[in-house]
mmCIF file of C-alpha atoms in Angstrom:
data_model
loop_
_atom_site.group_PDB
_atom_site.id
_atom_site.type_symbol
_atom_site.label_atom_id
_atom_site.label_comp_id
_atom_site.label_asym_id
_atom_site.label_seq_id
_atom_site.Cartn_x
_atom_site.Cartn_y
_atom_site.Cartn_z
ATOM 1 C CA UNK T 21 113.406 91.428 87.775
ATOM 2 C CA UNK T 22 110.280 93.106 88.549
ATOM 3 C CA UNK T 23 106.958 91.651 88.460
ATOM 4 C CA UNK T 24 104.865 92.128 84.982
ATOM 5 C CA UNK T 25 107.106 91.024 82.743
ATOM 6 C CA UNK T 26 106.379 91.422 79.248
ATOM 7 C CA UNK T 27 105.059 88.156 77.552
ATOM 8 C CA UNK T 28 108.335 88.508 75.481
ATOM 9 C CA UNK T 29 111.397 88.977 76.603
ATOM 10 C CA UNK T 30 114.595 89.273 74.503
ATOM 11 C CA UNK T 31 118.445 90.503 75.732
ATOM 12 C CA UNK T 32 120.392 92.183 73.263
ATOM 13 C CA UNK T 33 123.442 92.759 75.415
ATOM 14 C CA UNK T 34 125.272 90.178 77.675
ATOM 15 C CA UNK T 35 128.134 89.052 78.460
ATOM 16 C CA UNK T 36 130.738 86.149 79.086
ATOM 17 C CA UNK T 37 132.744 86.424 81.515
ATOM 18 C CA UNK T 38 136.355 84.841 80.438
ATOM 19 C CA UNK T 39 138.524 82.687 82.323
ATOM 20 C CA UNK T 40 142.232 83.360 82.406
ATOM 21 C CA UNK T 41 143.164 80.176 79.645
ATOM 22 C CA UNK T 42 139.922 81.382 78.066
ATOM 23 C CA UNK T 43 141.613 81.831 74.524
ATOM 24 C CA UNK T 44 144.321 79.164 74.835
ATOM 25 C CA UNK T 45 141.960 76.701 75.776
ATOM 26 C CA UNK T 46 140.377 77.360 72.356
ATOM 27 C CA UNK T 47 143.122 77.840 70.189
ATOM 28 C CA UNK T 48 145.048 75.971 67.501
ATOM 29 C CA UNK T 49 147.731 74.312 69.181
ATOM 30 C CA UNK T 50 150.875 76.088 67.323
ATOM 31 C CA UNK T 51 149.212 79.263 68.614
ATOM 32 C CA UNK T 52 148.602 78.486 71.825
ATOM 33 C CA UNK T 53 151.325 79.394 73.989
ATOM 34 C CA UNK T 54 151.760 82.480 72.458
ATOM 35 C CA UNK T 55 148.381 83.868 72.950
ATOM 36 C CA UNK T 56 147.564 85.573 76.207
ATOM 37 C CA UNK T 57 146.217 84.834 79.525
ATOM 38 C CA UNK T 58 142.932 87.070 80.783
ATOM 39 C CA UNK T 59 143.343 89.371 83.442
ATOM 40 C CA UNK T 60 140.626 89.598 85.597
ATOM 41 C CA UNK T 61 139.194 91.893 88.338
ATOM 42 C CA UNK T 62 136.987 90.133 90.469
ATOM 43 C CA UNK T 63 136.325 92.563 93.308
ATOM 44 C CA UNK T 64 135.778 92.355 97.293
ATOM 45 C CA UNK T 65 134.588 88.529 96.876
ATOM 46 C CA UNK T 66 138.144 87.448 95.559
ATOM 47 C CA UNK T 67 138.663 84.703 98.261
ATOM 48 C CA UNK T 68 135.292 82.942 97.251
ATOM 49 C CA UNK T 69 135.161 83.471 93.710
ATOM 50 C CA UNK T 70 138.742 82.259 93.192
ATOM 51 C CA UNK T 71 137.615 78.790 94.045
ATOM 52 C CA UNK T 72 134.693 78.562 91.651
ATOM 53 C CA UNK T 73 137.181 79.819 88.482
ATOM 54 C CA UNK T 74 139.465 77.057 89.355
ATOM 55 C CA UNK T 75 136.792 74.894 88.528
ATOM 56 C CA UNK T 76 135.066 77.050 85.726
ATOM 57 C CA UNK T 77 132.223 76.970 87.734
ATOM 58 C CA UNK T 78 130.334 77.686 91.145
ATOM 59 C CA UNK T 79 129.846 75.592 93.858
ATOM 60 C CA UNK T 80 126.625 73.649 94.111
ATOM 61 C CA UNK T 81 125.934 75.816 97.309
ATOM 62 C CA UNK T 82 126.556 78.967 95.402
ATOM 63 C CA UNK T 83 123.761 78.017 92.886
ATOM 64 C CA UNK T 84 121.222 76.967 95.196
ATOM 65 C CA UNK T 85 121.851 79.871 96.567
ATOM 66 C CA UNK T 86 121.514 81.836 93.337
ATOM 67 C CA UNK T 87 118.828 80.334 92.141
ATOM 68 C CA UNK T 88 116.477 80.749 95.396
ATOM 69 C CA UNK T 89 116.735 84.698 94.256
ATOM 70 C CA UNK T 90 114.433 83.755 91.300
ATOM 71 C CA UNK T 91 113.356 86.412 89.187
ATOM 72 C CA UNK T 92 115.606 89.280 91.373
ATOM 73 C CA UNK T 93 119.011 87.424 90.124
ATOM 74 C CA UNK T 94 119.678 90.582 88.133
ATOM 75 C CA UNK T 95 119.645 92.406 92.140
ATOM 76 C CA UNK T 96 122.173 89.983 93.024
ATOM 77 C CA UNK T 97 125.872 89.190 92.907
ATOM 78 C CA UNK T 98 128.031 90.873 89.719
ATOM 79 C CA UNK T 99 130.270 89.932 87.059
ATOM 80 C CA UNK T 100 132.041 86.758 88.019
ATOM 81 C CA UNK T 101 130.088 86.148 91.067
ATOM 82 C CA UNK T 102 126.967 85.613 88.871
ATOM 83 C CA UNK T 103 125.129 82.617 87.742
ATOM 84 C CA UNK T 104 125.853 82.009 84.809
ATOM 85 C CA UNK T 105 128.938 84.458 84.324
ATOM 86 C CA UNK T 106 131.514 81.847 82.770
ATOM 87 C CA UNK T 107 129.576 78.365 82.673
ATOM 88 C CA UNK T 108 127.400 78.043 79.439
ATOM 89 C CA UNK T 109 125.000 75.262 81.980
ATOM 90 C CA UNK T 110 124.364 77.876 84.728
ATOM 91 C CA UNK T 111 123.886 80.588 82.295
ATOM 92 C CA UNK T 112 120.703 78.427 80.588
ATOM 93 C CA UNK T 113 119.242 77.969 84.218
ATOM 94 C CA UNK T 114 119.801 82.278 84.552
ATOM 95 C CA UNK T 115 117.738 82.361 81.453
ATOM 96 C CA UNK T 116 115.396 80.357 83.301
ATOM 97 C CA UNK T 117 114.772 82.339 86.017
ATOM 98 C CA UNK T 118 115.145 85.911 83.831
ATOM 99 C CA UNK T 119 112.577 84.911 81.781
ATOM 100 C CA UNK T 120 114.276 85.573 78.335
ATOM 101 C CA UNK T 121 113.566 84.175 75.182
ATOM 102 C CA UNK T 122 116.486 85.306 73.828
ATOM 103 C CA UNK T 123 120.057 86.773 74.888
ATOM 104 C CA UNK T 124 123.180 87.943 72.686
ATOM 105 C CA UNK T 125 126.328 86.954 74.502
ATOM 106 C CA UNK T 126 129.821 89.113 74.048
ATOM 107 C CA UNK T 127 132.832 88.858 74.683
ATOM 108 C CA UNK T 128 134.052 91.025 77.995
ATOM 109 C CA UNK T 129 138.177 91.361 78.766
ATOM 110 C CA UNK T 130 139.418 89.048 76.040
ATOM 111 C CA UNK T 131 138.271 91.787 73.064
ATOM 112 C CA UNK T 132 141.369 94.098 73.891
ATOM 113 C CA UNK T 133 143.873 91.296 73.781
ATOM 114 C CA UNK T 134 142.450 90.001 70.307
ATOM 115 C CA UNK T 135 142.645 93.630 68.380
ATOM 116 C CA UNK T 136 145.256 95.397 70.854
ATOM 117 C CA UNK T 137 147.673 92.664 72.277
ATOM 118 C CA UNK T 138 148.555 90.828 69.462
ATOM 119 C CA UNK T 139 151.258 91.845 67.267
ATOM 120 C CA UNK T 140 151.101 90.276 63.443
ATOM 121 C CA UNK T 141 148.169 89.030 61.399
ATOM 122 C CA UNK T 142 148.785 85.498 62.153
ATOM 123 C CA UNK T 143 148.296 85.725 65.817
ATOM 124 C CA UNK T 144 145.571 88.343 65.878
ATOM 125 C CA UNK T 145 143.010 86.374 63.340
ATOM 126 C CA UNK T 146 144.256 83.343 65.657
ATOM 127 C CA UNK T 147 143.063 84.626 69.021
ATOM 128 C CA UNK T 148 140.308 85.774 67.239
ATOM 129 C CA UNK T 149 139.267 82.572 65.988
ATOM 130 C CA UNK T 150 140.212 81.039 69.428
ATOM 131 C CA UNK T 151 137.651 83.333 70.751
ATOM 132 C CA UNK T 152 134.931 82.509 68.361
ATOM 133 C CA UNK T 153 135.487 78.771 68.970
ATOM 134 C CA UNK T 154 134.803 79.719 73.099
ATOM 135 C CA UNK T 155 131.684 82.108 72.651
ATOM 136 C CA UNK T 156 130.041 78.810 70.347
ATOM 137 C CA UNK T 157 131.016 76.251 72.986
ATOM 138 C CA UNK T 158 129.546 78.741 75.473
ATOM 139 C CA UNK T 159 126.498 79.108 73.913
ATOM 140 C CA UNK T 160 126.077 75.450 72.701
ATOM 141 C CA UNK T 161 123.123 73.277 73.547
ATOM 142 C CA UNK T 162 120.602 76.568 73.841
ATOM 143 C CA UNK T 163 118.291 78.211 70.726
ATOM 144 C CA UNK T 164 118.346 80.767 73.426
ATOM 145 C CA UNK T 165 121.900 81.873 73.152
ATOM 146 C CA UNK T 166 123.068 83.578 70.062
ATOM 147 C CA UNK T 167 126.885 84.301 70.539
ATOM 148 C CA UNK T 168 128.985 87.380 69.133
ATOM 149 C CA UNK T 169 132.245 86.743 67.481
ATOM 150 C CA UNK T 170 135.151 88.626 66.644
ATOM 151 C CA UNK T 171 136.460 89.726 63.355
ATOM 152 C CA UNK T 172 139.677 92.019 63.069
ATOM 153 C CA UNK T 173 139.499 93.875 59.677
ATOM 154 C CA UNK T 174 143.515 95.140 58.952
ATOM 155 C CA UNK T 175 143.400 92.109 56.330
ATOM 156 C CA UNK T 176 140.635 91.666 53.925
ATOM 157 C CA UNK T 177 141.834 87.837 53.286
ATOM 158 C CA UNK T 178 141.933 86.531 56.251
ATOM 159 C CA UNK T 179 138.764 88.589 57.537
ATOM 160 C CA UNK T 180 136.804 86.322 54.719
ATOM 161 C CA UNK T 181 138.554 83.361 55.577
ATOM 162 C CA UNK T 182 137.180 84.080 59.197
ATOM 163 C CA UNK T 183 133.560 85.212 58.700
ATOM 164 C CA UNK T 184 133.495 81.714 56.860
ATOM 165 C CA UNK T 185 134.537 80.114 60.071
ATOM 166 C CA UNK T 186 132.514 82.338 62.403
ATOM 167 C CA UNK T 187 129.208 80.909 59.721
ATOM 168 C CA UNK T 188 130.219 77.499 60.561
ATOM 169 C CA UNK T 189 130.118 77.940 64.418
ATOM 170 C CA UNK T 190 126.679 79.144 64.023
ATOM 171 C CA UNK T 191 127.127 82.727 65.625
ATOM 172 C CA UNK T 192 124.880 84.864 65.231
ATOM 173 C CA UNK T 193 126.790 88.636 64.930
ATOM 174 C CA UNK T 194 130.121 89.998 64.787
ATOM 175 C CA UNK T 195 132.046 92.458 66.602
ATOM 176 C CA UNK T 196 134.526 94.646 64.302
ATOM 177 C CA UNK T 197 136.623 96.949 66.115
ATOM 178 C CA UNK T 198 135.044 100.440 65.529
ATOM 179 C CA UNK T 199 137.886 102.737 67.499
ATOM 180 C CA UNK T 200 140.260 101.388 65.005
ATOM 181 C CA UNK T 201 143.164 99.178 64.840
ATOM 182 C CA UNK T 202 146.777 100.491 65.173
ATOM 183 C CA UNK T 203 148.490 101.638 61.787
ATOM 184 C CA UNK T 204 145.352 100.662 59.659
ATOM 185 C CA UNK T 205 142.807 103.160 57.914
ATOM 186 C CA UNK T 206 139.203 101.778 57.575
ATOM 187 C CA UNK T 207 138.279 101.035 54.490
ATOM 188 C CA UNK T 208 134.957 99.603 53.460
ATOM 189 C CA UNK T 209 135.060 98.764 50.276
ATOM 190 C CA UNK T 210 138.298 96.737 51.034
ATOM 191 C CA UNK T 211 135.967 94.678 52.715
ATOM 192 C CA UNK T 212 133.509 94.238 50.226
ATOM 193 C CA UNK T 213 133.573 90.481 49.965
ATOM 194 C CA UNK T 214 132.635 90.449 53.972
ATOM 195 C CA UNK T 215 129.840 92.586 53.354
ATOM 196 C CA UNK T 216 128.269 90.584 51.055
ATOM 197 C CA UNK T 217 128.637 87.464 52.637
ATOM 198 C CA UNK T 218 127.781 88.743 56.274
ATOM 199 C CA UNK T 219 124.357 90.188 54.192
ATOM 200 C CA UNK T 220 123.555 86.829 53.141
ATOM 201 C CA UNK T 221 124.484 84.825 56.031
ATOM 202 C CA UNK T 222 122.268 86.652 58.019
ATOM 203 C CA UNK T 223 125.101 87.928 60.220
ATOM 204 C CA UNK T 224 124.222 91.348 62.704
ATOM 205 C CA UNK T 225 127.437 93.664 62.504
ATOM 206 C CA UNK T 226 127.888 94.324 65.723
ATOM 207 C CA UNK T 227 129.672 97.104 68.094
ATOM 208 C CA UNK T 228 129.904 97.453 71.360
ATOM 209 C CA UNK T 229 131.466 100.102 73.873
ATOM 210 C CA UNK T 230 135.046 99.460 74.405
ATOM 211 C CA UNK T 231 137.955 101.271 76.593
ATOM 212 C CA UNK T 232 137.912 105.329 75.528
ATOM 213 C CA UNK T 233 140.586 105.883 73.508
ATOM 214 C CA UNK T 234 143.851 107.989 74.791
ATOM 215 C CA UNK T 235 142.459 111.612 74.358
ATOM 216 C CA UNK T 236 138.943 110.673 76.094
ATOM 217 C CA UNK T 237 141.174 108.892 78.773
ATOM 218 C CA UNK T 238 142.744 112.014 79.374
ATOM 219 C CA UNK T 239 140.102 114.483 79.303
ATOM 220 C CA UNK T 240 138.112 112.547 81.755
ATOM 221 C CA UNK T 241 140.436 111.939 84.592
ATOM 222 C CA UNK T 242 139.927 113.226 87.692
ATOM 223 C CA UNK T 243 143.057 111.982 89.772
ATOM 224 C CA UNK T 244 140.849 110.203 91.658
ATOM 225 C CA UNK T 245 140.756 106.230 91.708
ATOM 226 C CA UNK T 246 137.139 104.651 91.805
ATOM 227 C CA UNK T 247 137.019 101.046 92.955
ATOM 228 C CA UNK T 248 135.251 98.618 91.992
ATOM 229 C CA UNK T 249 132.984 97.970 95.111
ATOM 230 C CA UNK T 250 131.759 101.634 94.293
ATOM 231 C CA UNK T 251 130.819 101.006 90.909
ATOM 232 C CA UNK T 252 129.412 97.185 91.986
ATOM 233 C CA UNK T 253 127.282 99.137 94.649
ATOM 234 C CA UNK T 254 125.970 101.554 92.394
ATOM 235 C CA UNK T 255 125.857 100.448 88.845
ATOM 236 C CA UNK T 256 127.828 103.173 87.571
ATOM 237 C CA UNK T 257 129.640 103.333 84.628
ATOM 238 C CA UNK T 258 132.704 105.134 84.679
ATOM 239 C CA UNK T 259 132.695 108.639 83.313
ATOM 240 C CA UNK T 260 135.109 108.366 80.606
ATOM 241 C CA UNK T 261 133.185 105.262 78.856
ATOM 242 C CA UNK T 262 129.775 106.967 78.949
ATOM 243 C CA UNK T 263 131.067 110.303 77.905
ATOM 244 C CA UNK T 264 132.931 110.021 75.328
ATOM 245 C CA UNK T 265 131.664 106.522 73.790
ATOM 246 C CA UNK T 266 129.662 107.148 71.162
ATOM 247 C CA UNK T 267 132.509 109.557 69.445
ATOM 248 C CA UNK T 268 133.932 106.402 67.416
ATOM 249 C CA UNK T 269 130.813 104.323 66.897
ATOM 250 C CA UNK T 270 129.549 107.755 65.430
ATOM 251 C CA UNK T 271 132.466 108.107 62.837
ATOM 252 C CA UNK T 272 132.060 104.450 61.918
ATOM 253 C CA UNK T 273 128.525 104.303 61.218
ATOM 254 C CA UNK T 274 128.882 107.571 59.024
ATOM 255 C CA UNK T 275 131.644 105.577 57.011
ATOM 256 C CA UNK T 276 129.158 102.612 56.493
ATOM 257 C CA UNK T 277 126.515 105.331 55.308
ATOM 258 C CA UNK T 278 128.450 107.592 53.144
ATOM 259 C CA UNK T 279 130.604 104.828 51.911
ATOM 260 C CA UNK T 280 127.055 102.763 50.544
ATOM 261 C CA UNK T 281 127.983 99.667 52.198
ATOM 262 C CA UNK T 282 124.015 100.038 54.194
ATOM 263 C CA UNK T 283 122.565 100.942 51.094
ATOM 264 C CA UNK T 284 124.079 97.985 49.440
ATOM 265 C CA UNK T 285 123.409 95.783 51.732
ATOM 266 C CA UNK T 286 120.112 96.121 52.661
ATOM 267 C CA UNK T 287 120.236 92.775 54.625
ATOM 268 C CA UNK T 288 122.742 93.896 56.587
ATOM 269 C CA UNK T 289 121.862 94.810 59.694
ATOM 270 C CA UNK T 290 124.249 96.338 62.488
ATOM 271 C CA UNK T 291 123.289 96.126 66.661
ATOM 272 C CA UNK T 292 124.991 99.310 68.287
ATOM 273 C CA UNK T 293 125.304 97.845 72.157
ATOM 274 C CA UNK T 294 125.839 99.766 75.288
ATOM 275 C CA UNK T 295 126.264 102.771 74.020
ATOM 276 C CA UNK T 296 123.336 103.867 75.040
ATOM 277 C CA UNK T 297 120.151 105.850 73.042
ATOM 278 C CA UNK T 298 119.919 109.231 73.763
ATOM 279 C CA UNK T 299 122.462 110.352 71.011
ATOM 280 C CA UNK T 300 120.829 108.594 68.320
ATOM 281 C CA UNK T 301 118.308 111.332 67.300
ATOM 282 C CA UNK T 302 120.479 113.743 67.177
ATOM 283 C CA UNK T 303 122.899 111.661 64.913
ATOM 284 C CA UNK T 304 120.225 110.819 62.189
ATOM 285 C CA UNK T 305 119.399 114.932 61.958
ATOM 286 C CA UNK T 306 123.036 115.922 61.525
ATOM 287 C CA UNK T 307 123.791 112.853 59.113
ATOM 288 C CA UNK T 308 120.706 113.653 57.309
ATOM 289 C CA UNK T 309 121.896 116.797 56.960
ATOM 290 C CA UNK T 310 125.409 116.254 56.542
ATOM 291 C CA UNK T 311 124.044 114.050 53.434
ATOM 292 C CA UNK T 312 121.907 117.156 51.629
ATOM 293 C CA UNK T 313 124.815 119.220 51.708
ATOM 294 C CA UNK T 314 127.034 116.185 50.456
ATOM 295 C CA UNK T 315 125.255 115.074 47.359
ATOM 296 C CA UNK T 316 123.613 118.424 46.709
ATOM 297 C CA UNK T 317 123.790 118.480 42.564
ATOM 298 C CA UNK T 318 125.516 115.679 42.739
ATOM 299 C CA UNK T 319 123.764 113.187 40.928
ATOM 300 C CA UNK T 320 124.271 110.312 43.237
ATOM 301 C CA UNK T 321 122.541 110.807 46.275
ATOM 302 C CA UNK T 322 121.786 107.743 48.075
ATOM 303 C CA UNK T 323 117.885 106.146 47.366
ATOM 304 C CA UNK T 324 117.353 106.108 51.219
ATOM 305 C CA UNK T 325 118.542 108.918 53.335
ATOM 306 C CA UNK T 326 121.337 108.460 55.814
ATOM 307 C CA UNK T 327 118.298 108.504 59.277
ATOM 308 C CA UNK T 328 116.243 105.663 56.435
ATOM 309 C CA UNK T 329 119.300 103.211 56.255
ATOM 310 C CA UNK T 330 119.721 103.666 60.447
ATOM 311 C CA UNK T 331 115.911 103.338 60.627
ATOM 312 C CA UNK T 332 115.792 100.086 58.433
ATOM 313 C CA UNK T 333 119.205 98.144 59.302
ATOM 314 C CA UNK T 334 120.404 99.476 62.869
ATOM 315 C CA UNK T 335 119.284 98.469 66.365
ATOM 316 C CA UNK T 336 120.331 100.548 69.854
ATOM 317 C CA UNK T 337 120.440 99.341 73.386
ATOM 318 C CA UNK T 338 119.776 102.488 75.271
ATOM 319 C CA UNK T 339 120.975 102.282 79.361
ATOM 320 C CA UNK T 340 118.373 101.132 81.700
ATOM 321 C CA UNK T 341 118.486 104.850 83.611
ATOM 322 C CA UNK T 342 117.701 106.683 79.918
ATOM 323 C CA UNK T 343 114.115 108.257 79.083
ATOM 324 C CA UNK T 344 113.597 105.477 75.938
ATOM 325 C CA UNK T 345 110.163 106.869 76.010
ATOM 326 C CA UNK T 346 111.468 110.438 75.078
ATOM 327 C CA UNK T 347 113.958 108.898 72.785
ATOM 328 C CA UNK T 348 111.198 107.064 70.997
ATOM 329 C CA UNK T 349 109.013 110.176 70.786
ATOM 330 C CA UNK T 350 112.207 112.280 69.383
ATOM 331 C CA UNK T 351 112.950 109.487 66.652
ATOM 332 C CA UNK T 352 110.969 106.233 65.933
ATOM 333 C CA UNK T 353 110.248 103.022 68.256
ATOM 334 C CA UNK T 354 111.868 100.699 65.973
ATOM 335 C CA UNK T 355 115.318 102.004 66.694
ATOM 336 C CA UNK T 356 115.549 100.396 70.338
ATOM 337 C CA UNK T 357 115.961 97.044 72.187
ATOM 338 C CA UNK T 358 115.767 95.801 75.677
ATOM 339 C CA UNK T 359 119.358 94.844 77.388
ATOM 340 C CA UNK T 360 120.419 93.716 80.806
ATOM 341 C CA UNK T 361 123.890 93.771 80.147
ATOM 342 C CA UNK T 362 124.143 90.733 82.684
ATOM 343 C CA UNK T 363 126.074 89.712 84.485
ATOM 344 C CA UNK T 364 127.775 92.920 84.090
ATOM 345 C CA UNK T 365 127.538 95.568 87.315
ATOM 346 C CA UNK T 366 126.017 98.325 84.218
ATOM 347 C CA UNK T 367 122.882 96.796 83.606
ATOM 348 C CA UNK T 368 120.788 97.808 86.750
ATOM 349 C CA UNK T 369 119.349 95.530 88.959
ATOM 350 C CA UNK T 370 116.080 95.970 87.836
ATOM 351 C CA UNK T 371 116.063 97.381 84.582
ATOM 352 C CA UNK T 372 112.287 96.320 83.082
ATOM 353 C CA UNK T 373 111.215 98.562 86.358
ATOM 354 C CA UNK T 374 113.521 100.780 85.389
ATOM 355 C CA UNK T 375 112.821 101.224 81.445
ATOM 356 C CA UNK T 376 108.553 101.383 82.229
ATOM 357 C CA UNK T 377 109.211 103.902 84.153
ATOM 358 C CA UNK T 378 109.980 105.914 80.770
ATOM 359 C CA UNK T 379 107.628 104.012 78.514
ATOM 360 C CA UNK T 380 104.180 105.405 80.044
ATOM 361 C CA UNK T 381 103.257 107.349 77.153
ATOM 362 C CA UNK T 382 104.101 104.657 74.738
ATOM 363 C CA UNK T 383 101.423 102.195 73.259
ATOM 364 C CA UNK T 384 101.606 98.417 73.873
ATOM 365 C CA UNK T 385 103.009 98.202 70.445
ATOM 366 C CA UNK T 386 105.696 100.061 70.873
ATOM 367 C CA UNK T 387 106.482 99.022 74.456
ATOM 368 C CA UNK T 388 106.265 94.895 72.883
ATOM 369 C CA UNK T 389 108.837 96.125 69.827
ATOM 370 C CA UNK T 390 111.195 97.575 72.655
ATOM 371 C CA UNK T 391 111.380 94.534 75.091
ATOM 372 C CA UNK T 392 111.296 91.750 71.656
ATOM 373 C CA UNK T 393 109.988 93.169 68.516
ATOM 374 C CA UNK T 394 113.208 94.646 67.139
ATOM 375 C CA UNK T 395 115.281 91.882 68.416
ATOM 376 C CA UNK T 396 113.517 89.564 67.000
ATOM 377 C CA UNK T 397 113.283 91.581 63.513
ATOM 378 C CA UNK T 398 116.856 91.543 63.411
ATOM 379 C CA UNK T 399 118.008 88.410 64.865
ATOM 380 C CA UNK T 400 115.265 86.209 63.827
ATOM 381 C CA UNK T 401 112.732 83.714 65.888
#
């Protein structure tokens, strides 16, 4: 990354990247066979990187190589070709060079086989827990790391049975599925019991931009195919994730809200990743309002206003080609966190250049709460 780094550097957003026996490797051994392989995409460098997933990691030569890019290894190879991108020892010496204090780590391809691909409750909370048992041994050995887990919500029981587990492994957040699961309302006082525990564990709710659902699939196609060396060479995200994303998150956070489970749990604290920032203004006005009209003469109007509880217990990772300074200026500097997204091809390849470019009107305060502050306020030293 760029030169000037802020003293403190924390990474709310990054990534694993799974290996195809990722879950069965991980998995209890009456499960095992039955839980599925990852598919992976791994672009123009297929030959080369083939070899290194073999051996779930890269050659010596590939990390000297690496390496010698120093601070600029966010400029350099994507995805699977990164340091770091599946093997838990290259990924501390990435942090290394990156200069973080601090990084989340999700899940990438293996979320859609855990809460889509799975067919019964048995199976689903076990690749889930097979999961959670590969982010901890990822993250293992390194303060640094603080690994996301994954917690289907279609049955109460076994979700408390698995935040107990997720506790145990020492993550940090947890991933629920805010697009839904097939055949199953959300319900959030069902899940009462997880709420209160994940409040007093100290566990982030987390959620993170998934695959569009159907109708955003279809309203964003263009008949055209974009590969992946186009997106690798430009960082793009595809049109149909950025578009349409925040549509669900929205509707879930509103549920949380209007539901009380924020104002109950004041401890709880939720980190909205890659979804971006700009919408998040906007949201707290119409929720705010949405609110007035809701518990007008009611009686039981919430003690803190729908923007207060988002303001208090939620955190945003806004893309590194967003105006953070204008979203900071439209809403309140506490809202926001740094993210690299790495080693995904999303997160820029210079994205501290790219977010002080927008922060030039902000003070030192607010540019130190951006790059650590709010991580750190949430997730803890």
């Amino acid at each position: 990354m760029t030169a000037g780094l802020p003293p403190v550097l924390c990474d709310a957003d990054s990534h694993i990247m799974e290996l195809p026996d990722f879950l069965r490797q991980h998995a209890d051994p009456d499960l095992r066979d039955a839980l599925p392989r990852i598919g992976m995409d791994t672009g123009r460098r297929r030959e080369t990187v083939g070899e290194a997933i073999a051996r779930g990691h890269h050659s010596a030569e590939t990390v000297a190589a690496l390496t010698a890019r120093g601070g600029d290894l966010l400029a350099g190879p994507k995805d699977y070709h990164a340091l770091g991108a599946f093997s838990g020892d290259e990924r501390r010496l990435a942090l290394d060079l990156l200069g973080l204090r601090r990084q989340i780590v999700f899940p990438s391809f293996a979320v859609v086989p855990v809460f889509y691909g799975t067919q019964g409750p048995a199976l689903t909370y076990g690749a889930a827990r097979a999961l959670n048992r590969a982010i901890a041994a990822f993250c293992a050995g390194d303060a640094r790391l603080s690994g996301v887990g994954l917690l289907p919500i279609d049955d109460p029981a076994l979700a408390q049975d698995e935040i107990e587990h997720i506790i145990r492994l020492g993550l940090r957040a947890v991933w629920l599925p805010h697009q839904g699961l097939p055949g199953y309302a959300f319900r959030p006082r069902s899940l009462e019991p997880v709420w209160a525990r994940m409040a007093e564990a100290g566990l982030v709710l987390a959620c993170h931009i998934m695959p569009p659902p159907d109708v955003a699939r279809q309203m964003a196609a263009t008949g055209e195919i974009v590969p992946f060396e186009m997106l690798d060479g430009d960082d793009a995200p595809r049109p149909d994730q950025v578009v349409f994303a925040t549509e669900r998150v929205e509707i879930f956070l509103s549920r949380l809200i209007f539901d009380g489970v924020l104002q109950r749990y004041p401890g709880l604290h939720c980190l909205i990743a890659e979804f971006g920032g700009g919408w998040v203004p906007g949201m707290m006005r119409r929720l705010d309002a949405a609110a007035a009209q809701i518990f007008r003469g009611a009686g039981r109007a919430p003690a803190r206003r729908p923007s207060e509880q988002i303001l208090d217990q939620c955190l945003f990772t806004p893309y590194h080609h967003e105006d953070v300074g204008a979203m900071i200026r439209a809403s309140d500097s506490r809202l926001y966190a740094f993210s690299t997204d790495y080693p995904h091809i999303e997160g820029g390849r210079d994205p501290v250049a790219s977010f002080d470019a927008t922060l030039g009107g902000c003070t030192e305060a607010e540019r130190a709460a951006f790059y650590a502050g709010n991580f750190l306020r949430i997730f803890g030293e």
